PDB file of C-alpha atoms in Angstrom:
ATOM      1  CA  MET A   1     -59.199-128.404 -49.348  1.00 70.00           C
ATOM      2  CA  ARG A   2     -56.865-128.387 -52.340  1.00 82.00           C
ATOM      3  CA  TRP A   3     -54.834-131.430 -53.200  1.00 94.00           C
ATOM      4  CA  PRO A   4     -51.586-131.379 -55.223  1.00 95.00           C
ATOM      5  CA  LEU A   5     -52.373-132.313 -58.809  1.00 97.00           C
ATOM      6  CA  GLY A   6     -50.242-134.493 -61.073  1.00 97.00           C
ATOM      7  CA  LEU A   7     -50.033-135.801 -64.623  1.00 98.00           C
ATOM      8  CA  VAL A   8     -48.545-139.000 -66.046  1.00 98.00           C
ATOM      9  CA  VAL A   9     -45.180-138.744 -67.807  1.00 98.00           C
ATOM     10  CA  PRO A  10     -43.644-141.881 -69.410  1.00 98.00           C
ATOM     11  CA  LEU A  11     -39.882-142.384 -69.302  1.00 98.00           C
ATOM     12  CA  GLN A  12     -39.355-145.523 -71.397  1.00 97.00           C
ATOM     13  CA  GLU A  13     -42.491-146.715 -73.210  1.00 95.00           C
ATOM     14  CA  LYS A  14     -45.440-144.725 -74.529  1.00 96.00           C
ATOM     15  CA  THR A  15     -48.643-144.996 -72.505  1.00 96.00           C
ATOM     16  CA  THR A  16     -52.239-144.199 -73.435  1.00 95.00           C
ATOM     17  CA  PHE A  17     -52.486-142.271 -70.165  1.00 96.00           C
ATOM     18  CA  SER A  18     -50.159-139.514 -71.312  1.00 96.00           C
ATOM     19  CA  PRO A  19     -49.994-137.308 -74.419  1.00 95.00           C
ATOM     20  CA  PHE A  20     -46.212-137.211 -74.167  1.00 97.00           C
ATOM     21  CA  SER A  21     -43.621-139.359 -75.886  1.00 96.00           C
ATOM     22  CA  PRO A  22     -41.024-140.978 -73.610  1.00 97.00           C
ATOM     23  CA  VAL A  23     -38.191-139.718 -75.818  1.00 96.00           C
ATOM     24  CA  ALA A  24     -39.338-136.176 -75.028  1.00 97.00           C
ATOM     25  CA  TRP A  25     -39.774-136.598 -71.281  1.00 98.00           C
ATOM     26  CA  LYS A  26     -37.630-133.551 -70.475  1.00 97.00           C
ATOM     27  CA  SER A  27     -39.826-131.205 -72.484  1.00 97.00           C
ATOM     28  CA  ALA A  28     -42.878-133.039 -71.112  1.00 98.00           C
ATOM     29  CA  LEU A  29     -41.869-132.027 -67.589  1.00 98.00           C
ATOM     30  CA  ARG A  30     -41.735-128.400 -68.683  1.00 97.00           C
ATOM     31  CA  PHE A  31     -45.182-128.648 -70.299  1.00 96.00           C
ATOM     32  CA  VAL A  32     -46.596-130.199 -67.123  1.00 97.00           C
ATOM     33  CA  SER A  33     -45.148-127.443 -64.980  1.00 97.00           C
ATOM     34  CA  GLN A  34     -46.253-124.647 -67.306  1.00 97.00           C
ATOM     35  CA  ALA A  35     -49.793-126.077 -67.346  1.00 96.00           C
ATOM     36  CA  GLY A  36     -49.939-125.595 -63.592  1.00 95.00           C
ATOM     37  CA  TYR A  37     -49.548-129.154 -62.373  1.00 96.00           C
ATOM     38  CA  ASP A  38     -47.692-129.717 -59.091  1.00 97.00           C
ATOM     39  CA  GLY A  39     -46.080-133.041 -59.878  1.00 98.00           C
ATOM     40  CA  VAL A  40     -45.983-136.222 -61.929  1.00 98.00           C
ATOM     41  CA  GLU A  41     -46.692-139.910 -61.861  1.00 98.00           C
ATOM     42  CA  LEU A  42     -43.786-141.518 -63.699  1.00 98.00           C
ATOM     43  CA  ALA A  43     -44.606-144.481 -65.947  1.00 98.00           C
ATOM     44  CA  VAL A  44     -41.596-146.790 -65.807  1.00 97.00           C
ATOM     45  CA  GLY A  45     -40.864-150.239 -67.181  1.00 97.00           C
ATOM     46  CA  ASP A  46     -37.457-150.984 -65.663  1.00 98.00           C
ATOM     47  CA  PRO A  47     -35.887-148.341 -63.395  1.00 97.00           C
ATOM     48  CA  LYS A  48     -32.433-149.903 -63.666  1.00 96.00           C
ATOM     49  CA  PHE A  49     -32.052-148.236 -67.061  1.00 96.00           C
ATOM     50  CA  ILE A  50     -32.908-144.737 -65.843  1.00 97.00           C
ATOM     51  CA  ASP A  51     -30.328-142.117 -64.914  1.00 96.00           C
ATOM     52  CA  ALA A  52     -31.800-141.130 -61.554  1.00 96.00           C
ATOM     53  CA  GLY A  53     -29.413-138.213 -61.102  1.00 96.00           C
ATOM     54  CA  GLY A  54     -30.299-136.658 -64.443  1.00 97.00           C
ATOM     55  CA  LEU A  55     -33.994-137.209 -63.807  1.00 98.00           C
ATOM     56  CA  ILE A  56     -33.819-135.558 -60.386  1.00 98.00           C
ATOM     57  CA  ALA A  57     -32.105-132.528 -61.918  1.00 98.00           C
ATOM     58  CA  GLU A  58     -34.836-132.162 -64.558  1.00 98.00           C
ATOM     59  CA  ILE A  59     -37.616-132.622 -61.993  1.00 98.00           C
ATOM     60  CA  ASP A  60     -36.082-129.926 -59.796  1.00 98.00           C
ATOM     61  CA  ALA A  61     -35.584-127.594 -62.762  1.00 98.00           C
ATOM     62  CA  ALA A  62     -39.275-127.926 -63.638  1.00 98.00           C
ATOM     63  CA  HIS A  63     -40.235-127.255 -59.996  1.00 98.00           C
ATOM     64  CA  LEU A  64     -42.209-130.471 -59.816  1.00 98.00           C
ATOM     65  CA  ARG A  65     -42.528-133.378 -57.401  1.00 98.00           C
ATOM     66  CA  VAL A  66     -42.741-137.073 -58.160  1.00 98.00           C
ATOM     67  CA  PHE A  67     -45.907-138.336 -56.494  1.00 98.00           C
ATOM     68  CA  ALA A  68     -45.925-141.922 -57.686  1.00 98.00           C
ATOM     69  CA  ILE A  69     -44.194-144.574 -59.752  1.00 98.00           C
ATOM     70  CA  ALA A  70     -46.524-146.494 -62.087  1.00 98.00           C
ATOM     71  CA  THR A  71     -45.398-150.084 -62.631  1.00 97.00           C
ATOM     72  CA  GLY A  72     -47.948-151.281 -65.187  1.00 95.00           C
ATOM     73  CA  GLN A  73     -45.588-151.168 -68.146  1.00 95.00           C
ATOM     74  CA  ALA A  74     -43.479-153.950 -66.619  1.00 95.00           C
ATOM     75  CA  ALA A  75     -46.582-156.117 -66.493  1.00 95.00           C
ATOM     76  CA  LEU A  76     -47.901-155.236 -69.933  1.00 93.00           C
ATOM     77  CA  LYS A  77     -44.595-155.537 -71.777  1.00 93.00           C
ATOM     78  CA  GLU A  78     -42.931-158.399 -69.891  1.00 96.00           C
ATOM     79  CA  GLY A  79     -45.878-160.283 -68.417  1.00 96.00           C
ATOM     80  CA  LEU A  80     -44.747-159.782 -64.831  1.00 98.00           C
ATOM     81  CA  SER A  81     -47.324-160.718 -62.193  1.00 98.00           C
ATOM     82  CA  LEU A  82     -47.116-160.924 -58.412  1.00 98.00           C
ATOM     83  CA  SER A  83     -49.955-163.444 -58.327  1.00 98.00           C
ATOM     84  CA  SER A  84     -48.874-165.705 -61.191  1.00 97.00           C
ATOM     85  CA  SER A  85     -49.013-169.489 -60.756  1.00 97.00           C
ATOM     86  CA  SER A  86     -45.455-169.517 -62.121  1.00 97.00           C
ATOM     87  CA  GLU A  87     -42.889-169.150 -59.367  1.00 97.00           C
ATOM     88  CA  LYS A  88     -40.353-167.858 -61.869  1.00 98.00           C
ATOM     89  CA  VAL A  89     -42.689-165.084 -63.031  1.00 98.00           C
ATOM     90  CA  ARG A  90     -43.494-164.129 -59.414  1.00 98.00           C
ATOM     91  CA  GLU A  91     -39.827-163.991 -58.454  1.00 98.00           C
ATOM     92  CA  LYS A  92     -39.058-161.714 -61.391  1.00 98.00           C
ATOM     93  CA  ALA A  93     -42.022-159.491 -60.536  1.00 98.00           C
ATOM     94  CA  ILE A  94     -40.960-159.271 -56.881  1.00 98.00           C
ATOM     95  CA  GLN A  95     -37.440-158.274 -57.856  1.00 98.00           C
ATOM     96  CA  ARG A  96     -38.807-155.628 -60.219  1.00 98.00           C
ATOM     97  CA  ILE A  97     -40.945-154.159 -57.434  1.00 98.00           C
ATOM     98  CA  LYS A  98     -37.849-154.007 -55.239  1.00 98.00           C
ATOM     99  CA  ASP A  99     -36.137-152.095 -58.050  1.00 98.00           C
ATOM    100  CA  PHE A 100     -39.123-149.747 -58.195  1.00 98.00           C
ATOM    101  CA  VAL A 101     -38.961-149.240 -54.429  1.00 98.00           C
ATOM    102  CA  ALA A 102     -35.263-148.343 -54.595  1.00 98.00           C
ATOM    103  CA  PHE A 103     -36.051-145.917 -57.420  1.00 98.00           C
ATOM    104  CA  ALA A 104     -39.001-144.384 -55.557  1.00 98.00           C
ATOM    105  CA  LYS A 105     -36.766-143.677 -52.579  1.00 98.00           C
ATOM    106  CA  PHE A 106     -35.043-140.899 -54.551  1.00 98.00           C
ATOM    107  CA  PHE A 107     -38.347-139.015 -54.576  1.00 97.00           C
ATOM    108  CA  ASP A 108     -40.200-140.361 -51.524  1.00 97.00           C
ATOM    109  CA  ALA A 109     -42.878-141.436 -54.003  1.00 98.00           C
ATOM    110  CA  VAL A 110     -45.434-144.206 -53.645  1.00 98.00           C
ATOM    111  CA  VAL A 111     -45.127-147.344 -55.779  1.00 98.00           C
ATOM    112  CA  ILE A 112     -48.393-148.351 -57.452  1.00 98.00           C
ATOM    113  CA  ILE A 113     -49.244-152.055 -57.485  1.00 98.00           C
ATOM    114  CA  GLY A 114     -51.884-152.121 -60.205  1.00 98.00           C
ATOM    115  CA  THR A 115     -51.655-154.227 -63.355  1.00 97.00           C
ATOM    116  CA  ILE A 116     -48.577-155.955 -61.980  1.00 97.00           C
ATOM    117  CA  HIS A 117     -50.628-157.588 -59.226  1.00 98.00           C
ATOM    118  CA  GLY A 118     -51.933-159.885 -61.944  1.00 95.00           C
ATOM    119  CA  GLY A 119     -54.934-160.426 -64.152  1.00 93.00           C
ATOM    120  CA  GLN A 120     -55.683-164.121 -63.623  1.00 93.00           C
ATOM    121  CA  GLY A 121     -53.558-164.956 -60.598  1.00 94.00           C
ATOM    122  CA  LYS A 122     -54.182-166.251 -57.080  1.00 96.00           C
ATOM    123  CA  LYS A 123     -54.690-164.050 -54.030  1.00 97.00           C
ATOM    124  CA  HIS A 124     -52.495-166.144 -51.731  1.00 98.00           C
ATOM    125  CA  TYR A 125     -49.550-165.747 -54.112  1.00 98.00           C
ATOM    126  CA  LEU A 126     -50.147-161.990 -54.142  1.00 98.00           C
ATOM    127  CA  VAL A 127     -50.146-161.866 -50.336  1.00 98.00           C
ATOM    128  CA  GLU A 128     -46.848-163.745 -50.157  1.00 98.00           C
ATOM    129  CA  ALA A 129     -45.273-161.532 -52.805  1.00 98.00           C
ATOM    130  CA  LEU A 130     -46.427-158.302 -51.160  1.00 98.00           C
ATOM    131  CA  ARG A 131     -44.971-159.386 -47.829  1.00 98.00           C
ATOM    132  CA  GLU A 132     -41.574-159.640 -49.466  1.00 98.00           C
ATOM    133  CA  CYS A 133     -42.000-156.417 -51.440  1.00 98.00           C
ATOM    134  CA  THR A 134     -43.122-154.327 -48.471  1.00 98.00           C
ATOM    135  CA  GLY A 135     -40.353-155.740 -46.295  1.00 98.00           C
ATOM    136  CA  PHE A 136     -37.623-154.665 -48.714  1.00 98.00           C
ATOM    137  CA  ASP A 137     -37.732-151.041 -47.514  1.00 98.00           C
ATOM    138  CA  PRO A 138     -40.498-150.237 -44.986  1.00 98.00           C
ATOM    139  CA  SER A 139     -39.849-146.501 -45.406  1.00 98.00           C
ATOM    140  CA  ILE A 140     -41.368-146.555 -48.922  1.00 98.00           C
ATOM    141  CA  ARG A 141     -45.120-146.870 -49.287  1.00 98.00           C
ATOM    142  CA  LEU A 142     -46.727-149.241 -51.777  1.00 98.00           C
ATOM    143  CA  VAL A 143     -50.351-148.801 -52.861  1.00 98.00           C
ATOM    144  CA  LEU A 144     -52.540-151.664 -54.044  1.00 98.00           C
ATOM    145  CA  GLU A 145     -54.911-150.597 -56.819  1.00 98.00           C
ATOM    146  CA  PRO A 146     -58.224-152.393 -57.422  1.00 98.00           C
ATOM    147  CA  LEU A 147     -58.782-152.902 -61.155  1.00 98.00           C
ATOM    148  CA  ASN A 148     -62.009-153.488 -63.036  1.00 97.00           C
ATOM    149  CA  ARG A 149     -63.166-157.019 -63.856  1.00 97.00           C
ATOM    150  CA  TYR A 150     -62.166-156.725 -67.509  1.00 96.00           C
ATOM    151  CA  GLU A 151     -58.519-156.235 -66.563  1.00 96.00           C
ATOM    152  CA  SER A 152     -58.172-158.434 -63.480  1.00 95.00           C
ATOM    153  CA  ILE A 153     -60.046-160.932 -61.334  1.00 96.00           C
ATOM    154  CA  VAL A 154     -57.586-160.692 -58.441  1.00 97.00           C
ATOM    155  CA  VAL A 155     -58.427-157.352 -56.772  1.00 98.00           C
ATOM    156  CA  ASN A 156     -61.504-155.470 -58.015  1.00 98.00           C
ATOM    157  CA  THR A 157     -62.832-153.478 -55.050  1.00 98.00           C
ATOM    158  CA  VAL A 158     -61.442-151.512 -52.124  1.00 98.00           C
ATOM    159  CA  HIS A 159     -62.900-154.150 -49.805  1.00 98.00           C
ATOM    160  CA  GLU A 160     -60.817-156.822 -51.548  1.00 98.00           C
ATOM    161  CA  ALA A 161     -57.737-154.592 -51.443  1.00 98.00           C
ATOM    162  CA  LEU A 162     -58.124-154.007 -47.710  1.00 98.00           C
ATOM    163  CA  SER A 163     -58.525-157.740 -47.160  1.00 98.00           C
ATOM    164  CA  ILE A 164     -55.216-158.363 -48.940  1.00 98.00           C
ATOM    165  CA  ILE A 165     -53.555-155.564 -46.962  1.00 98.00           C
ATOM    166  CA  GLU A 166     -54.746-157.048 -43.672  1.00 98.00           C
ATOM    167  CA  LYS A 167     -53.302-160.438 -44.608  1.00 98.00           C
ATOM    168  CA  VAL A 168     -49.975-158.912 -45.648  1.00 98.00           C
ATOM    169  CA  GLY A 169     -49.781-157.057 -42.333  1.00 98.00           C
ATOM    170  CA  ALA A 170     -47.375-154.315 -43.476  1.00 98.00           C
ATOM    171  CA  GLU A 171     -47.696-150.729 -42.301  1.00 98.00           C
ATOM    172  CA  ASN A 172     -46.311-149.408 -45.599  1.00 98.00           C
ATOM    173  CA  LEU A 173     -49.045-150.939 -47.768  1.00 98.00           C
ATOM    174  CA  GLY A 174     -52.095-148.815 -48.590  1.00 98.00           C
ATOM    175  CA  VAL A 175     -54.724-148.321 -51.277  1.00 98.00           C
ATOM    176  CA  SER A 176     -54.699-146.533 -54.622  1.00 98.00           C
ATOM    177  CA  PHE A 177     -58.162-145.392 -55.755  1.00 98.00           C
ATOM    178  CA  ASP A 178     -58.828-144.967 -59.475  1.00 98.00           C
ATOM    179  CA  THR A 179     -62.168-143.361 -60.363  1.00 98.00           C
ATOM    180  CA  PHE A 180     -62.399-145.188 -63.700  1.00 98.00           C
ATOM    181  CA  HIS A 181     -62.090-148.649 -62.137  1.00 98.00           C
ATOM    182  CA  ALA A 182     -64.262-147.669 -59.176  1.00 98.00           C
ATOM    183  CA  ASN A 183     -67.028-146.499 -61.514  1.00 98.00           C
ATOM    184  CA  ILE A 184     -67.276-150.077 -62.791  1.00 98.00           C
ATOM    185  CA  GLU A 185     -66.761-152.034 -59.578  1.00 98.00           C
ATOM    186  CA  GLU A 186     -67.916-149.943 -56.621  1.00 98.00           C
ATOM    187  CA  ALA A 187     -71.622-149.557 -55.840  1.00 96.00           C
ATOM    188  CA  ASN A 188     -71.059-146.135 -54.297  1.00 96.00           C
ATOM    189  CA  PHE A 189     -68.063-143.788 -54.473  1.00 98.00           C
ATOM    190  CA  ARG A 190     -68.635-142.275 -51.036  1.00 98.00           C
ATOM    191  CA  LYS A 191     -69.022-145.624 -49.310  1.00 98.00           C
ATOM    192  CA  ALA A 192     -65.895-146.968 -51.000  1.00 98.00           C
ATOM    193  CA  LEU A 193     -63.760-143.997 -49.939  1.00 98.00           C
ATOM    194  CA  LEU A 194     -65.132-144.069 -46.393  1.00 98.00           C
ATOM    195  CA  THR A 195     -64.244-147.769 -46.244  1.00 98.00           C
ATOM    196  CA  VAL A 196     -60.622-147.052 -47.180  1.00 98.00           C
ATOM    197  CA  GLY A 197     -60.303-144.055 -44.843  1.00 98.00           C
ATOM    198  CA  ASP A 198     -56.762-143.217 -43.779  1.00 97.00           C
ATOM    199  CA  ARG A 199     -55.348-146.147 -45.760  1.00 98.00           C
ATOM    200  CA  LEU A 200     -55.892-144.116 -48.934  1.00 98.00           C
ATOM    201  CA  TRP A 201     -52.506-142.882 -50.148  1.00 98.00           C
ATOM    202  CA  HIS A 202     -52.979-142.283 -53.880  1.00 98.00           C
ATOM    203  CA  VAL A 203     -55.839-141.177 -56.149  1.00 98.00           C
ATOM    204  CA  ASP A 204     -55.975-141.404 -59.951  1.00 98.00           C
ATOM    205  CA  ILE A 205     -58.792-139.635 -61.756  1.00 97.00           C
ATOM    206  CA  ALA A 206     -60.429-140.138 -65.127  1.00 97.00           C
ATOM    207  CA  ASP A 207     -64.031-139.884 -66.195  1.00 96.00           C
ATOM    208  CA  SER A 208     -66.312-142.850 -66.872  1.00 96.00           C
ATOM    209  CA  ASN A 209     -65.029-143.166 -70.465  1.00 97.00           C
ATOM    210  CA  ARG A 210     -61.358-142.668 -69.412  1.00 97.00           C
ATOM    211  CA  TRP A 211     -61.534-139.155 -70.858  1.00 97.00           C
ATOM    212  CA  VAL A 212     -60.497-135.970 -69.074  1.00 96.00           C
ATOM    213  CA  PRO A 213     -62.677-135.399 -65.987  1.00 94.00           C
ATOM    214  CA  GLY A 214     -65.808-133.495 -66.921  1.00 91.00           C
ATOM    215  CA  HIS A 215     -66.466-135.405 -70.139  1.00 93.00           C
ATOM    216  CA  GLY A 216     -68.321-138.381 -68.682  1.00 94.00           C
ATOM    217  CA  HIS A 217     -70.730-139.010 -65.824  1.00 95.00           C
ATOM    218  CA  ILE A 218     -68.612-139.611 -62.708  1.00 95.00           C
ATOM    219  CA  PRO A 219     -69.882-137.500 -59.756  1.00 93.00           C
ATOM    220  CA  PHE A 220     -66.639-135.732 -58.934  1.00 93.00           C
ATOM    221  CA  ARG A 221     -68.219-133.346 -56.428  1.00 92.00           C
ATOM    222  CA  GLU A 222     -69.235-136.363 -54.332  1.00 94.00           C
ATOM    223  CA  ILE A 223     -65.673-137.651 -54.524  1.00 95.00           C
ATOM    224  CA  TRP A 224     -64.108-134.322 -53.488  1.00 94.00           C
ATOM    225  CA  ASP A 225     -66.543-133.975 -50.582  1.00 94.00           C
ATOM    226  CA  THR A 226     -65.755-137.492 -49.370  1.00 96.00           C
ATOM    227  CA  LEU A 227     -62.004-136.968 -49.680  1.00 96.00           C
ATOM    228  CA  GLU A 228     -62.430-133.937 -47.442  1.00 96.00           C
ATOM    229  CA  GLU A 229     -64.581-135.949 -45.061  1.00 97.00           C
ATOM    230  CA  ILE A 230     -61.907-138.618 -44.581  1.00 97.00           C
ATOM    231  CA  GLY A 231     -59.173-135.992 -44.279  1.00 97.00           C
ATOM    232  CA  TYR A 232     -57.265-137.075 -47.346  1.00 97.00           C
ATOM    233  CA  LYS A 233     -53.946-135.224 -47.472  1.00 95.00           C
ATOM    234  CA  GLY A 234     -52.378-136.899 -50.482  1.00 96.00           C
ATOM    235  CA  HIS A 235     -52.230-136.043 -54.152  1.00 97.00           C
ATOM    236  CA  ILE A 236     -54.470-136.539 -57.188  1.00 97.00           C
ATOM    237  CA  VAL A 237     -53.163-137.633 -60.589  1.00 98.00           C
ATOM    238  CA  CYS A 238     -54.954-137.342 -63.931  1.00 97.00           C
ATOM    239  CA  GLU A 239     -54.539-140.825 -65.391  1.00 97.00           C
ATOM    240  CA  CYS A 240     -56.774-140.552 -68.422  1.00 97.00           C
ATOM    241  CA  PHE A 241     -56.781-140.404 -72.197  1.00 97.00           C
ATOM    242  CA  ALA A 242     -55.996-137.001 -73.697  1.00 96.00           C
ATOM    243  CA  LYS A 243     -59.589-136.800 -74.884  1.00 96.00           C
ATOM    244  CA  PRO A 244     -61.446-134.893 -76.092  1.00 96.00           C
ATOM    245  CA  THR A 245     -58.191-132.932 -76.612  1.00 96.00           C
ATOM    246  CA  VAL A 246     -54.727-132.532 -75.184  1.00 95.00           C
ATOM    247  CA  ARG A 247     -55.702-128.954 -74.409  1.00 94.00           C
ATOM    248  CA  ALA A 248     -58.534-130.189 -72.197  1.00 94.00           C
ATOM    249  CA  LEU A 249     -56.081-132.329 -70.232  1.00 96.00           C
ATOM    250  CA  LEU A 250     -53.598-129.511 -69.824  1.00 94.00           C
ATOM    251  CA  SER A 251     -56.357-127.131 -68.701  1.00 93.00           C
ATOM    252  CA  VAL A 252     -57.358-129.250 -65.697  1.00 94.00           C
ATOM    253  CA  PRO A 253     -55.166-127.243 -63.269  1.00 92.00           C
ATOM    254  CA  THR A 254     -56.894-124.032 -64.351  1.00 86.00           C
ATOM    255  CA  ARG A 255     -60.216-125.464 -63.288  1.00 77.00           C
ATOM    256  CA  PHE A 256     -58.572-126.947 -60.209  1.00 64.00           C
ATOM    257  CA  PHE A 257     -57.355-123.570 -58.967  1.00 52.00           C
ATOM    258  CA  GLU A 258     -59.662-120.999 -60.492  1.00 49.00           C
ATOM    259  CA  ARG A 259     -63.087-122.466 -61.220  1.00 41.00           C
ATOM    260  CA  ALA A 260     -64.304-124.336 -58.139  1.00 40.00           C
ATOM    261  CA  GLY A 261     -67.842-125.527 -58.666  1.00 40.00           C
ATOM    262  CA  GLU A 262     -67.656-125.214 -62.450  1.00 41.00           C
ATOM    263  CA  GLY A 263     -66.265-127.088 -65.416  1.00 40.00           C
ATOM    264  CA  PHE A 264     -66.701-130.739 -64.431  1.00 49.00           C
ATOM    265  CA  SER A 265     -69.971-132.489 -65.148  1.00 43.00           C
ATOM    266  CA  SER A 266     -70.780-132.929 -61.470  1.00 39.00           C
ATOM    267  CA  GLY A 267     -68.606-130.226 -59.963  1.00 42.00           C
ATOM    268  CA  SER A 268     -65.038-129.084 -60.437  1.00 44.00           C
ATOM    269  CA  LEU A 269     -61.972-129.941 -58.438  1.00 48.00           C
ATOM    270  CA  ARG A 270     -62.281-127.950 -55.278  1.00 43.00           C
ATOM    271  CA  ALA A 271     -60.025-124.957 -54.693  1.00 34.00           C
ATOM    272  CA  THR A 272     -59.421-122.821 -51.621  1.00 33.00           C
TER     273      THR A 272
END
């Protein structure tokens, strides 16, 4: 099984998960395409200030797809949180997610609910907020991402994410699985992925040190085998630091397509 592979491209603010500057996003798309990636995860702070038409044209010209919209910059820069004890903060966060959903509709992309679900908030506030967010446009899928304990105490494991999803009760709410966070919080990668099953709609990869896969100790072969086992048909996005080098990050598709069984510390991305 081969999954479409993506890379993070920022549109407004620089992110540590991309080697590209937001002011050069057009050329970044060309670099991503030339490196062999299939699509992108767009890092966006406020979609209202983005020319969707111009972006679509550049995406098409680069022969790429938009897999996901990352919302973390709105949380980091503006302090937005869906689980905040402040009603005003929650309302602003909910409205921003609705804006993200409207933006994602142009691309049929998933909207990632990661950092914006809150670092020190309350689960019942998050449930209420997600009910409103998912109800805004049921045709667009949202994915709740468990974060490690150093970044959030609200949702740390896939079990906790699934519990929130069950309480929300929306068919368009699934799980985003990030190997870096899972390496800290999950006892076993295979068990975690089997637990999520067909509710898994987005996968971000980075090694144990947030470097390019293959430069830490995460057992990627186990992850690929389990993704096959659960019949995962989604995409995979490299959300990692450009370490040890930008070249290493841009070479991931080469290993993805041409070097199955080699390259990564515990096995390469599988190719067919």
